[in-house]
Coordinates of C-alpha atoms in Angstrom, one line a residue:
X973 CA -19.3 -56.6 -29.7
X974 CA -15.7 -56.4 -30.6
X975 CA -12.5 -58.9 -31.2
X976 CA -11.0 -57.8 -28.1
X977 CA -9.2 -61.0 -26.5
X978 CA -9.5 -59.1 -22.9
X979 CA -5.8 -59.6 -22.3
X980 CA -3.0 -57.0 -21.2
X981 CA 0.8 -57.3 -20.0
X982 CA 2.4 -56.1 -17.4
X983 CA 5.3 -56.7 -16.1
X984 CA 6.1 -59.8 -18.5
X985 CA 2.3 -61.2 -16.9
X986 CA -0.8 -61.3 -18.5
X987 CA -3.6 -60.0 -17.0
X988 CA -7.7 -60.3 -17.9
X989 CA -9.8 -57.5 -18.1
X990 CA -13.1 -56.6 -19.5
X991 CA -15.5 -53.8 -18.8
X992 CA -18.8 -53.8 -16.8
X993 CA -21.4 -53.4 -18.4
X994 CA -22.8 -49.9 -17.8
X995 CA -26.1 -51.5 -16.2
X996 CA -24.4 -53.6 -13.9
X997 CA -21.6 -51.0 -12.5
X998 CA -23.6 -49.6 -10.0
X999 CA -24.5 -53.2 -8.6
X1000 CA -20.7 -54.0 -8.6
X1001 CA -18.7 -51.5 -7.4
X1002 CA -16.2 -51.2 -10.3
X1003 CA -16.1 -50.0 -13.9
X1004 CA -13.7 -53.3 -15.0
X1005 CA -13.0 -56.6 -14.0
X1006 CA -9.5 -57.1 -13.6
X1007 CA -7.1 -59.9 -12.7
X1008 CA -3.8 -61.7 -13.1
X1009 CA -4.0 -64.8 -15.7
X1010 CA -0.7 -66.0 -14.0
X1011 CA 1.3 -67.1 -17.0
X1012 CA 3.7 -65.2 -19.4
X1013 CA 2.9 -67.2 -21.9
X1014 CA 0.5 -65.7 -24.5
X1015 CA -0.8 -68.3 -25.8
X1016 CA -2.2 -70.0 -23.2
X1017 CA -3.0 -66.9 -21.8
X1018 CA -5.2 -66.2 -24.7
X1019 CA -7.1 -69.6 -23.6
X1020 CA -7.1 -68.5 -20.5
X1021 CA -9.1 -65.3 -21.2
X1022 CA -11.2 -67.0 -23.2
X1023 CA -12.8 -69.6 -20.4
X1024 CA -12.9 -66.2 -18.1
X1025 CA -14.3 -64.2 -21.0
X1026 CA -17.4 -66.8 -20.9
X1027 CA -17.3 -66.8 -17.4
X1028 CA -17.6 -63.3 -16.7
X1029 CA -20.7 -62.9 -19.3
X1030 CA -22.2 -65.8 -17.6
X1031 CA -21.6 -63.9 -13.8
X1032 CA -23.1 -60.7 -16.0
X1033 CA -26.4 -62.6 -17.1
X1034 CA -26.5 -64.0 -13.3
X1035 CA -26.1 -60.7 -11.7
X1036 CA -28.9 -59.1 -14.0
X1037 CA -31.4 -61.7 -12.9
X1038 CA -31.1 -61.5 -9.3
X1039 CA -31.1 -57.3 -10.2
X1040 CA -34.3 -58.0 -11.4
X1041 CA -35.7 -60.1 -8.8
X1042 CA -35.0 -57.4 -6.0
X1043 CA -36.3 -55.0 -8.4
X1044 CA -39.5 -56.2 -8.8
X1045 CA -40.3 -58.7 -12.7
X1046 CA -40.3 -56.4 -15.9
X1047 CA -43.2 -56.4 -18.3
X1048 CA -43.6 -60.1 -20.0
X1049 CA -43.6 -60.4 -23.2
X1050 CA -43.9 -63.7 -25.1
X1051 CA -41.5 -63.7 -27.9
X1052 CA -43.4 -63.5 -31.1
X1053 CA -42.5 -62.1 -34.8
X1054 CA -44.4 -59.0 -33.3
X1055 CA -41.8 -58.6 -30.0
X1056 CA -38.9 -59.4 -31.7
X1057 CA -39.4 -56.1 -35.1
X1058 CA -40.3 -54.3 -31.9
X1059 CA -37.0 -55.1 -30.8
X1060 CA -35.0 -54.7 -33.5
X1061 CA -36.4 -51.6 -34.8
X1062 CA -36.1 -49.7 -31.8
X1063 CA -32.3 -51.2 -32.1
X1064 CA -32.0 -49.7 -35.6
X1065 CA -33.7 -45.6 -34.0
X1066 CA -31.6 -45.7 -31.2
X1067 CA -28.1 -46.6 -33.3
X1068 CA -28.7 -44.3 -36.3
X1069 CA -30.2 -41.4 -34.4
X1070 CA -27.5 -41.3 -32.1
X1071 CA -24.7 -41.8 -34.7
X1072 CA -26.9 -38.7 -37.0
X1073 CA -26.9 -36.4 -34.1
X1074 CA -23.1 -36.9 -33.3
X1075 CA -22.3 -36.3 -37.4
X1076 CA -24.4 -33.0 -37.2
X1077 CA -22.2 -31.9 -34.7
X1078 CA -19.6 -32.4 -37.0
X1079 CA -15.8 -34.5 -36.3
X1080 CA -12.6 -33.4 -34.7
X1081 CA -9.2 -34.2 -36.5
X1082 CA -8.8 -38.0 -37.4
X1083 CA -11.9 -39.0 -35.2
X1084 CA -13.7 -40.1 -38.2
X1085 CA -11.2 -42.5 -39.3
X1086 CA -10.6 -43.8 -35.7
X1087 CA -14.0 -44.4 -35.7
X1088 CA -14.6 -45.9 -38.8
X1089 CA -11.3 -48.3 -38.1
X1090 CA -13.0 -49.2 -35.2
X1091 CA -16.4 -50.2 -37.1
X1092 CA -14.7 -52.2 -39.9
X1093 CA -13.4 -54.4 -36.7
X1094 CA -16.6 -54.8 -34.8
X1095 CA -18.5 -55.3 -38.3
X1096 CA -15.9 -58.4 -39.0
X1097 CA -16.4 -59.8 -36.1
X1098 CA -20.2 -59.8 -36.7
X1099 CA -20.3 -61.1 -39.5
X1100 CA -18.1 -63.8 -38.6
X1101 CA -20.8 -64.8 -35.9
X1102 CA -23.7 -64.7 -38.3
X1103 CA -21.6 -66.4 -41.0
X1104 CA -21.1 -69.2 -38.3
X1105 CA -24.2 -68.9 -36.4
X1106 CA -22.6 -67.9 -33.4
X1107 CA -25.5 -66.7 -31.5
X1108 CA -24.1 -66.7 -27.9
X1109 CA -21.8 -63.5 -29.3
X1110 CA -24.5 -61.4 -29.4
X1111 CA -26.6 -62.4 -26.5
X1112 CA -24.7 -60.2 -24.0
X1113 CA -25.4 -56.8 -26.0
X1114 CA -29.2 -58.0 -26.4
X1115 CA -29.5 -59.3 -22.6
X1116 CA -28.3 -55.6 -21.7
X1117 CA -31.0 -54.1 -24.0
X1118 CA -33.3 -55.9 -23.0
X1119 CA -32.1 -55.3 -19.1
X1120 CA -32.5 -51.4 -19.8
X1121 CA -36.0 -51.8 -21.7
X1122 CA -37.1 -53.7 -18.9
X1123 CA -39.0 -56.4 -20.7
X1124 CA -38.8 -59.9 -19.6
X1125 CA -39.2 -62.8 -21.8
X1126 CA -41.2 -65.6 -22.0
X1127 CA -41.4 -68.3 -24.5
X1128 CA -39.8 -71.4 -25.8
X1129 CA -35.5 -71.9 -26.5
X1130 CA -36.6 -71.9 -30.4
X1131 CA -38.1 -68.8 -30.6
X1132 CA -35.6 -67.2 -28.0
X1133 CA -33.2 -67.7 -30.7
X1134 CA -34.9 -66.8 -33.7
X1135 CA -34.8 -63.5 -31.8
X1136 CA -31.0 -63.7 -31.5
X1137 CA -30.4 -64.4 -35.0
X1138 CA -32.4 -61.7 -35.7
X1139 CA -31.3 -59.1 -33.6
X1140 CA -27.6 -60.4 -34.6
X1141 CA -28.7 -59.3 -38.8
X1142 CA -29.8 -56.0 -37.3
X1143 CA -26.8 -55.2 -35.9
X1144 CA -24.5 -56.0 -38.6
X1145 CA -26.8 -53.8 -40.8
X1146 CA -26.9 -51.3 -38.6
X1147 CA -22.8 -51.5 -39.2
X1148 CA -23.0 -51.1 -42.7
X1149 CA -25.4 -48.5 -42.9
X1150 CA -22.9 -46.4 -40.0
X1151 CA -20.6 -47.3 -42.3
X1152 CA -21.9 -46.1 -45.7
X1153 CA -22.4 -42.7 -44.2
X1154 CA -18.7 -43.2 -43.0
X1155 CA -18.1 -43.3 -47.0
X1156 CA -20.5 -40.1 -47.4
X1157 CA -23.7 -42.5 -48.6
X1158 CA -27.1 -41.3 -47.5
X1159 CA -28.7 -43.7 -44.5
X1160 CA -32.1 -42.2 -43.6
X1161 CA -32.5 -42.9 -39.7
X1162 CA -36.2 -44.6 -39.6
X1163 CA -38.6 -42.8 -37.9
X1164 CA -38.8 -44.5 -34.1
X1165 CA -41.3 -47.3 -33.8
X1166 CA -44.9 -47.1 -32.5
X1167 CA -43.7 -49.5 -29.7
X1168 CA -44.5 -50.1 -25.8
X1169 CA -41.6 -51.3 -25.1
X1170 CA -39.6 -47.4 -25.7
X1171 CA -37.9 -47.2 -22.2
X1172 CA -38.3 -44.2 -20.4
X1173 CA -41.8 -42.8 -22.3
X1174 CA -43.8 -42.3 -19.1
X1175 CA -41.3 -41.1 -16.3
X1176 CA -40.0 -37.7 -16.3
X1177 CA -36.1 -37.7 -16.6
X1178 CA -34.4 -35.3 -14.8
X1179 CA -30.9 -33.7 -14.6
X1180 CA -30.9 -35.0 -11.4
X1181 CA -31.8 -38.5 -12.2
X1182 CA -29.1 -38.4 -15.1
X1183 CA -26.8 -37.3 -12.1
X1184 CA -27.8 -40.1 -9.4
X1185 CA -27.2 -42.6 -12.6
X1186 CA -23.4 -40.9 -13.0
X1187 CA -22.9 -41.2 -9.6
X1188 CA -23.6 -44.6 -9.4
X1189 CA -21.9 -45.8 -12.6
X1190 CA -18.5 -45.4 -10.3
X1191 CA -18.6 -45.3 -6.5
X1192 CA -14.6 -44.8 -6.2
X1193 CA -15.1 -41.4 -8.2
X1194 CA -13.4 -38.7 -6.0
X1195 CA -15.9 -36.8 -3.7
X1196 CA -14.3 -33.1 -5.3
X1197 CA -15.7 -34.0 -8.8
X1198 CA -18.6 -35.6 -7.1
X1199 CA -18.9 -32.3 -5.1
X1200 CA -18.4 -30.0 -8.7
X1201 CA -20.7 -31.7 -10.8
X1202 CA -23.7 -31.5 -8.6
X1203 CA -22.4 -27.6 -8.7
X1204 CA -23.1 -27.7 -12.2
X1205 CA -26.7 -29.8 -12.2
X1206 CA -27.8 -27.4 -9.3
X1207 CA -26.5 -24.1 -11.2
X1208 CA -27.8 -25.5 -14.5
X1209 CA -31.1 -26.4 -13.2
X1210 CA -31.5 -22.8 -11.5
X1211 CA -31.0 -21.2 -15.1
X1212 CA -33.4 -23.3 -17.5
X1213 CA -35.0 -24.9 -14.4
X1214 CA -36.2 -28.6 -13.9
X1215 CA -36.8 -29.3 -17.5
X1216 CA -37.2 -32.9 -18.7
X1217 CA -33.8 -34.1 -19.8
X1218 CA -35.0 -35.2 -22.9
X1219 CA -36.6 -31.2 -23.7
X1220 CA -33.5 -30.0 -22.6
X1221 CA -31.6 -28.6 -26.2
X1222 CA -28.6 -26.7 -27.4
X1223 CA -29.5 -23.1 -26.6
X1224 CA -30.3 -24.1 -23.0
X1225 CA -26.7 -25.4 -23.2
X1226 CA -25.6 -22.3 -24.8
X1227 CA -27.9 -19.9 -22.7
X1228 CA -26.2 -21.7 -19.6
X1229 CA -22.4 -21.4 -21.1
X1230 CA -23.1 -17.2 -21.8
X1231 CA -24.4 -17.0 -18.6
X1232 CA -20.7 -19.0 -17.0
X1233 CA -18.9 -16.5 -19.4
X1234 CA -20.9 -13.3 -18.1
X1235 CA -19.6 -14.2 -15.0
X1236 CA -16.2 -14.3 -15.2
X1237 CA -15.4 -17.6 -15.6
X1238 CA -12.4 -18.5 -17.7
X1239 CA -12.7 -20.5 -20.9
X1240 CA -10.7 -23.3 -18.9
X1241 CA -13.3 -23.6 -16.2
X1242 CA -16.1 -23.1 -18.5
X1243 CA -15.2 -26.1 -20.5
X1244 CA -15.0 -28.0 -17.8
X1245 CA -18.6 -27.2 -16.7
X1246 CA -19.9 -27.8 -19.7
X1247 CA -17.8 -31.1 -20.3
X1248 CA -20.0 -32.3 -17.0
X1249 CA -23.0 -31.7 -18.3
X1250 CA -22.0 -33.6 -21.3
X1251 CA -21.1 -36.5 -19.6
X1252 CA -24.3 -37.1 -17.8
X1253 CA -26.2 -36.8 -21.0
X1254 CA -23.8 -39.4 -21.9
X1255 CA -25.1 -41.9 -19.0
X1256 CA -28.7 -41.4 -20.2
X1257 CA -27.5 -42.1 -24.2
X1258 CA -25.7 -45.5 -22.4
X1259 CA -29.0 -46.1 -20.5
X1260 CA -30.8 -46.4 -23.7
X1261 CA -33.3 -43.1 -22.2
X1262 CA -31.9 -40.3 -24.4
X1263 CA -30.6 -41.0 -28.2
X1264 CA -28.9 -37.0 -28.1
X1265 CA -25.9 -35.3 -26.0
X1266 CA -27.1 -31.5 -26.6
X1267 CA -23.6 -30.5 -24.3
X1268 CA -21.8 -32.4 -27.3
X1269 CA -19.0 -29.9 -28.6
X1270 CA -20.3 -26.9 -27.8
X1271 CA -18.0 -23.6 -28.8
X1272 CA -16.7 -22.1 -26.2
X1273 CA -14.6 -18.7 -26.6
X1274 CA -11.1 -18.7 -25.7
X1275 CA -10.4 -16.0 -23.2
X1276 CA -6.9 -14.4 -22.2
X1277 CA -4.4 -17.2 -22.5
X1278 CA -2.7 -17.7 -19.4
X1279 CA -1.2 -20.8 -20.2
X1280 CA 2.0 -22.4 -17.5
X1281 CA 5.4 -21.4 -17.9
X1282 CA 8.5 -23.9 -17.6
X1283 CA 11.2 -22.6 -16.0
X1284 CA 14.4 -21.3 -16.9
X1285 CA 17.7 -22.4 -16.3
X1286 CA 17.9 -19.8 -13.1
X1287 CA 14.8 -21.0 -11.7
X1288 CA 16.1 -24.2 -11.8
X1289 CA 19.1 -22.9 -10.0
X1290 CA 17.1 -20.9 -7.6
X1291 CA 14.7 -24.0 -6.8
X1292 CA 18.0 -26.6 -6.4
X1293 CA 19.9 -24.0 -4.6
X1294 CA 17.6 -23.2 -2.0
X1295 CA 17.7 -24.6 1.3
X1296 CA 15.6 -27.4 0.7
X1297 CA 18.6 -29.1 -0.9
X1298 CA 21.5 -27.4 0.5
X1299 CA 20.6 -27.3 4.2
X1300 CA 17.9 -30.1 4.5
X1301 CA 15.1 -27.8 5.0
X1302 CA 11.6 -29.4 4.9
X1303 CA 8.1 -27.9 4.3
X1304 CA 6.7 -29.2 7.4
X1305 CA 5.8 -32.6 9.2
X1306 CA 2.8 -32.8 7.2
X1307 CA 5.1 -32.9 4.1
X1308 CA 8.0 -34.3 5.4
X1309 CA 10.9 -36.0 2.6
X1310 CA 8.1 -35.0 -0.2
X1311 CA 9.7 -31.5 0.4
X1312 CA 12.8 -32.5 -1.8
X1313 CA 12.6 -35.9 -3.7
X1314 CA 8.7 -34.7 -5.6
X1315 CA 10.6 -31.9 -7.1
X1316 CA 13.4 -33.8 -8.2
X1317 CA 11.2 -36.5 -9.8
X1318 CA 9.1 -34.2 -11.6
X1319 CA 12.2 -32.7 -13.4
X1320 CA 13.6 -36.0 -14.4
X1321 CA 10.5 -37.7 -15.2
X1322 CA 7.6 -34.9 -15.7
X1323 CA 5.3 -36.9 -13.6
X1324 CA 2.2 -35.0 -12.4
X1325 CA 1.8 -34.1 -9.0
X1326 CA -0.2 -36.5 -7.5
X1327 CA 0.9 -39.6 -9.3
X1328 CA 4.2 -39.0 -7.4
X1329 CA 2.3 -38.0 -4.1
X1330 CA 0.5 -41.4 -4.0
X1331 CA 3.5 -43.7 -4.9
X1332 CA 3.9 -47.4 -3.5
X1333 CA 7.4 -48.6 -2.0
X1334 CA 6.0 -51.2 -4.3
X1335 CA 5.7 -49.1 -7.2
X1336 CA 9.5 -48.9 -7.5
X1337 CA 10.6 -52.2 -9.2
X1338 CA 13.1 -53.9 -11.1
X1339 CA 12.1 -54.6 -14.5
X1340 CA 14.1 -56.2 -16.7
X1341 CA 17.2 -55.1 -15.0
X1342 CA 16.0 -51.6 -15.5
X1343 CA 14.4 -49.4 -12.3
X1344 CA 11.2 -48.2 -12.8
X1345 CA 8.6 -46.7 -11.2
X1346 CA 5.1 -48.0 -11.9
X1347 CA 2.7 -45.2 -13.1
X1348 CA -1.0 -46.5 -12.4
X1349 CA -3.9 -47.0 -10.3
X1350 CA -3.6 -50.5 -9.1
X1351 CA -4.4 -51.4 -5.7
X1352 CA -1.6 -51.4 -3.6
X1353 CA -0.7 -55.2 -1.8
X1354 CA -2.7 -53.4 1.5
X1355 CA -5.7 -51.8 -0.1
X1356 CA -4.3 -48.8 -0.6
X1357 CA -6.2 -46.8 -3.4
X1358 CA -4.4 -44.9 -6.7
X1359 CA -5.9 -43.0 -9.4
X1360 CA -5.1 -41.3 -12.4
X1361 CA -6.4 -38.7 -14.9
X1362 CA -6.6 -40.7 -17.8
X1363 CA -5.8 -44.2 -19.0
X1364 CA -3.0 -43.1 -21.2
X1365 CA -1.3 -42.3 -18.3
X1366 CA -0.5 -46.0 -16.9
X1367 CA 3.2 -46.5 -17.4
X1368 CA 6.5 -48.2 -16.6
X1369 CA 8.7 -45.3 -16.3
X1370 CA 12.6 -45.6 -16.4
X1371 CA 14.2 -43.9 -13.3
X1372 CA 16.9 -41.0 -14.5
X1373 CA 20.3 -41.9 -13.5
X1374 CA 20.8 -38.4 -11.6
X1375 CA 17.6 -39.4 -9.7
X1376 CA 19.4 -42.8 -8.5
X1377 CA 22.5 -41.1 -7.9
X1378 CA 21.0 -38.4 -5.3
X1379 CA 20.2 -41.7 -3.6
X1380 CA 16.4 -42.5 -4.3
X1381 CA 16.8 -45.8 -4.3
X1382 CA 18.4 -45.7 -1.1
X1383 CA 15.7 -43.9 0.4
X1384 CA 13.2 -46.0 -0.6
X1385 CA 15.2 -49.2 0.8
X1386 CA 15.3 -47.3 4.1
X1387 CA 11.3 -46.8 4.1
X1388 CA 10.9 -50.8 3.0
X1389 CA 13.0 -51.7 6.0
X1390 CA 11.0 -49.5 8.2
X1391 CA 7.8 -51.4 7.3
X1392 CA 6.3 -48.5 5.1
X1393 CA 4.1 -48.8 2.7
X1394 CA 4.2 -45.0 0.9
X1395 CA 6.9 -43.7 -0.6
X1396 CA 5.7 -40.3 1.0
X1397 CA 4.1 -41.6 4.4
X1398 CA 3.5 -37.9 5.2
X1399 CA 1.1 -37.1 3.0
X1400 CA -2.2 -37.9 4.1
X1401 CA -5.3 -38.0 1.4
X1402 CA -7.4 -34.8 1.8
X1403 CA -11.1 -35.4 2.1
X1404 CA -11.2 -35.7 -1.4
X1405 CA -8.4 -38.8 -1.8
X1406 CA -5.7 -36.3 -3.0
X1407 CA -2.4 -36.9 -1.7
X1408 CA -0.7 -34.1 -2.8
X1409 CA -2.7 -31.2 -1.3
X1410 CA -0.9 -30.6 1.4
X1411 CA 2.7 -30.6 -0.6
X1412 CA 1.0 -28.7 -3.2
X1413 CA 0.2 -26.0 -0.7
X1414 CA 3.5 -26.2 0.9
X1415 CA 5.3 -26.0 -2.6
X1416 CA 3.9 -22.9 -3.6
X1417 CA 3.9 -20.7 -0.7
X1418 CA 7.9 -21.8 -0.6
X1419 CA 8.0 -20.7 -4.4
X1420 CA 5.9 -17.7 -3.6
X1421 CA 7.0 -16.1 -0.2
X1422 CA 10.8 -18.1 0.1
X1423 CA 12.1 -18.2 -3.4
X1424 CA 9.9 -14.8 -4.6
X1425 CA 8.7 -16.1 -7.9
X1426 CA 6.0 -13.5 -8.7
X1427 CA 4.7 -15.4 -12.1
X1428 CA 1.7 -16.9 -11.8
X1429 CA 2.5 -18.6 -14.8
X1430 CA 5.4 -20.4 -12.9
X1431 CA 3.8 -23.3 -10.8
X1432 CA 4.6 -26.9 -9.8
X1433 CA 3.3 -27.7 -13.4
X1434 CA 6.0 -26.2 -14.8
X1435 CA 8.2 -28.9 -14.3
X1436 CA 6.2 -30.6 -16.7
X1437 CA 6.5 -28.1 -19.8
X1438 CA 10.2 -27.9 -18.3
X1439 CA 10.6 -31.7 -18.6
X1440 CA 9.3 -31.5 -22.4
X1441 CA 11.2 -28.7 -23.3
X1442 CA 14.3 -31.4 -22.4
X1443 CA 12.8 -33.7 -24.2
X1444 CA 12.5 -31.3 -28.0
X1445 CA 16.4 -30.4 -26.7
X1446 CA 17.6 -33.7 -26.2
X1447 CA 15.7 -34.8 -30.0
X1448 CA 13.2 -37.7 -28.6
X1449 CA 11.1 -38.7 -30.5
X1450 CA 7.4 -37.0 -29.8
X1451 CA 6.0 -40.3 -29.6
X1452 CA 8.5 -41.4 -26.8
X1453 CA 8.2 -38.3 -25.2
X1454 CA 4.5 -38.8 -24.9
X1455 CA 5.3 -42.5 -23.5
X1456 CA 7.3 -40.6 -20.9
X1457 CA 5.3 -38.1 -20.0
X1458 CA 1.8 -40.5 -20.0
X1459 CA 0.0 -38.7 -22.9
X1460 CA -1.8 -39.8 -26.2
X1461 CA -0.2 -40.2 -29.4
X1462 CA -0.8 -37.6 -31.5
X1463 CA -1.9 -39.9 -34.0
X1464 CA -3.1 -42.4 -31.4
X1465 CA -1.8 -45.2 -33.5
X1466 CA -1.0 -48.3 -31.9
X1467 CA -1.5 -46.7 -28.2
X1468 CA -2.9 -48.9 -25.3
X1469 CA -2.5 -47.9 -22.0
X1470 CA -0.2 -45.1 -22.0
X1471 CA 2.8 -46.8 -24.4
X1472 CA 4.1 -50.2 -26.1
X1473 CA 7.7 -48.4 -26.6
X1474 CA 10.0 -51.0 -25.6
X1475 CA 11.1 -50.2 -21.9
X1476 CA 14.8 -50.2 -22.5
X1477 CA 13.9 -47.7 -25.4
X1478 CA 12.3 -45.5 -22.9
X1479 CA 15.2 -46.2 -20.6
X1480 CA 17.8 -45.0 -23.2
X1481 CA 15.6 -41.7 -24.0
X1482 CA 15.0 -40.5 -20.8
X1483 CA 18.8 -40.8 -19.6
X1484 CA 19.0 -38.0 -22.5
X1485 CA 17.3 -35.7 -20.5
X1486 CA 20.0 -32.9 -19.1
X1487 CA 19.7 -29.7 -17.6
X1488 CA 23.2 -28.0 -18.1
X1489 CA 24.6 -26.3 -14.9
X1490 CA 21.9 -27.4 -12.5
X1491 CA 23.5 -29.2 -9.4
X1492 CA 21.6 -31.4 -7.7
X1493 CA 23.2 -33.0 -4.2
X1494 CA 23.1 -36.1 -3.1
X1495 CA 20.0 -36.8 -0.9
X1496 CA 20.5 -39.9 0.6
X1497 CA 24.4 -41.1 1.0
X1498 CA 25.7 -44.5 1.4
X1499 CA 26.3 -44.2 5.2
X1500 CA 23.5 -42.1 6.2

């Protein structure tokens, strides 16, 4: 339960959006709900998001009872004083156990506080709902516990809400006590209940059932992580074998990590694995059918750093001297204008990759008299699918005045006219939905064999550390440089979805941005 009004801007329009709940993703399609409000005023788009706020938990309670119906009825259990400690203490295990396993793995830097700020919020708002008897703001979080226990009740409206209020006091003390040990006081977790309503006491759960529940959580994922974490479940599995999940502890993690190391595998790719495994533990902690992540922060040993170079002022030369931009040279029909203009806007802009491979003709906009291109993973006005790595890195990001210049803008009017729909047409997704394979492939072996850069260190990356190391020499600000670039905050202080800079603030910073005695041409003149 949280305060969260469900509302984001963009563009100067508001927007609703609300997660699915975990149970219900699967049955869905989509992790969020997500759609324009249709007014720029806040106001009454706060009343707005407030009737679809109501209606989407209605829709959720809907879904879950046809769910049911095609999944067969749950156990019934008449609501009596009996069902509803049941309830509530198995509430109060689950909660403290979970939050004690996570503090005996010990916090990173500053998550503590972020977590503790986030408490105080969600503890307000409960309270305000018991202070005012606002049962119907808890009965979402109970409806989905009760989903995952599969119990279904039976009984009269009077007693259905005695269990509310009670299950509302439970989790506001719950709050407090997570918060106490926030402030170093000693919360004992209670013993779990001698209960038949425990979910998951009778079925074995495997590593292969917490991956079917991962897999499910989010259709869209892309088939390569799809395709790598069954890699891990399968080599996992043939190490410690097909062990209950809920046996499974941290020196089969560790045994499995030593064995990833013994092999060769660099600390960067054992991570990874091991980030996997702790994601689907995470499913069955969501589930309510495990209340410990034994993948959570395990050590791993840095090994030979061989971290990516930016490049220098002669690479830069080298790159924007070579025929690519001085006698039109392209990397192939299956790359096409990608060849020259994805280069150029990862130096100006220190995009990644693929968020330039995928952009929309649509995605380059006019905002507030500023041009922009729009950073995210909206659907496109045709269906056409986006993603990105993280949510930090949604953006509006100012184009560089030596990108408009070469004549960007002009080549993307030519594409509109043409009927396009990509700002790269000739890159086609890869099985796995990445657009920028086939540049990516084309880039390097034109870096490699053409231009003879021997560094492995030096890759199409590079622009990136190339494109901060112009920020630190033009002084912006970190935080603006993160806004740019589509990463955290450092300090993650008021962050949402990649920036709230002020877009003519961005606009002045990233017109900062030089690259002394680089010469770019002109791409795309007037008259072509």
């Amino acid at each position: 339960m949280s305060q969260q009004t469900h509302l984001f801007k963009r563009n100067s329009c508001y927007y609703f959006r609300a997660k699915v709940p975990i149970d219900l993703q699967r049955h869905l399609g989509k992790r969020e709900e997500k759609f324009s409000l249709k007014t720029k005023d806040r106001q009454e788009a706060k009343r707005l998001a407030r009737q679809a706020s109501a209606d989407f938990d209605r829709r959720c309670q809907r879904l879950r009872r046809q769910v049911s119906a095609r999944q067969g009825p749950g156990r019934p259990r008449v609501i009596d004083d009996a069902l509803i400690q049941e309830i509530c203490a198995l509430w109060r295990h689950q909660v403290l156990a979970g939050d004690e396993y996570s503090r005996q793995e010990g916090w990173f830097s500053g998550e503590l506080d972020e977590r503790s700020g986030e408490r105080e919020a969600t503890r307000e708002a409960l309270r305000e709902a018991l202070r005012h008897s606002r049962l119907e703001r808890i009965e979402p979080a109970l409806q989905t516990f009760l989903h995952l226990l599969r119990v279904e009740l039976r009984g009269d409206e009077s007693r259905y809400r005695a269990l509310l209020y009670r299950f509302l006091q439970t989790a506001t003390e719950v709050h407090d006590q997570q918060l106490a040990r926030d402030a170093g006081e000693v919360v004992w977790t209670p013993q779990a209940p001698a209960t038949a309503i425990a979910p998951g006491t009778q079925d074995m759960l495997t590593l292969d059932g917490l991956f079917e529940d991962w897999r499910r959580v989010d259709p869209r994922r892309p088939q390569r992580t799809v395709t790598d974490v069954r890699g891990v479940v399968d080599g996992f599995q043939g190490l410690v074998g097909k062990k209950d999940a809920r046996s499974i502890d941290r020196q089969d993690v560790v045994r499995y990590r030593d064995d990833l190391i013994g092999r060769g595998l660099r600390s960067k790719t054992v991570n990874k694995k091991i980030a996997f495994l702790c994601a689907l533990f995470n499913v069955g902690i969501n589930n309510g059918r495990l209340i410990a992540n034994p993948a959570q922060r395990v050590p791993i040993p840095k090994s030979a750093s061989r971290r990516r170079k930016p490049f220098t002022r002669d690479d830069l030369k080298r790159i924007f001297g070579s025929p690519v931009y001085t006698r039109g040279k392209r990397f192939g029909r299956r790359v096409g204008e990608a060849s020259a203009w994805i280069p150029l806007l990862a130096l100006y802009h220190g995009c990644r990759v693929e968020e330039l491979a995928q952009l929309l003709i649509e995605d380059v906009q006019r905002i507030d008299g500023i041009w922009c291109l729009s950073i995210d993973d909206m659907p496109g006005a045709h269906g056409e699918r986006k993603r990105l790595k993280n949510d930090d890195s949604r953006r509006e990001l100012p184009l560089h005045p030596k990108v408009i210049e070469t004549g960007f803008l002009r080549y993307v009017a030519r594409l509109r006219d043409a009927g396009k729909t990509r700002v790269f047409p000739a890159l086609e997704p890869d099985r796995f939905g990445k657009h920028s394979s086939a540049f990516s492939k084309a880039f390097m072996t034109y870096l490699r064999r053409t231009l003879g850069f021997t560094d492995p260190r030096k890759v199409f990356h590079s622009f990136r550390h190339t494109f901060r190391d112009a920020c630190r020499a033009a002084r912006i600000d970190e935080e603006i440089a993160d806004a740019l670039m589509g990463h955290s905050s450092s300090d993650r202080t008021g962050r949402y979805y990649g920036s709230n800079v002020p877009l003519w603030l961005l606009h002045e910073a990233i017109g900062k941005i030089r690259y002394p005695g680089v010469t770019v041409p002109v791409l795309m003149a007037e008259d072509d």
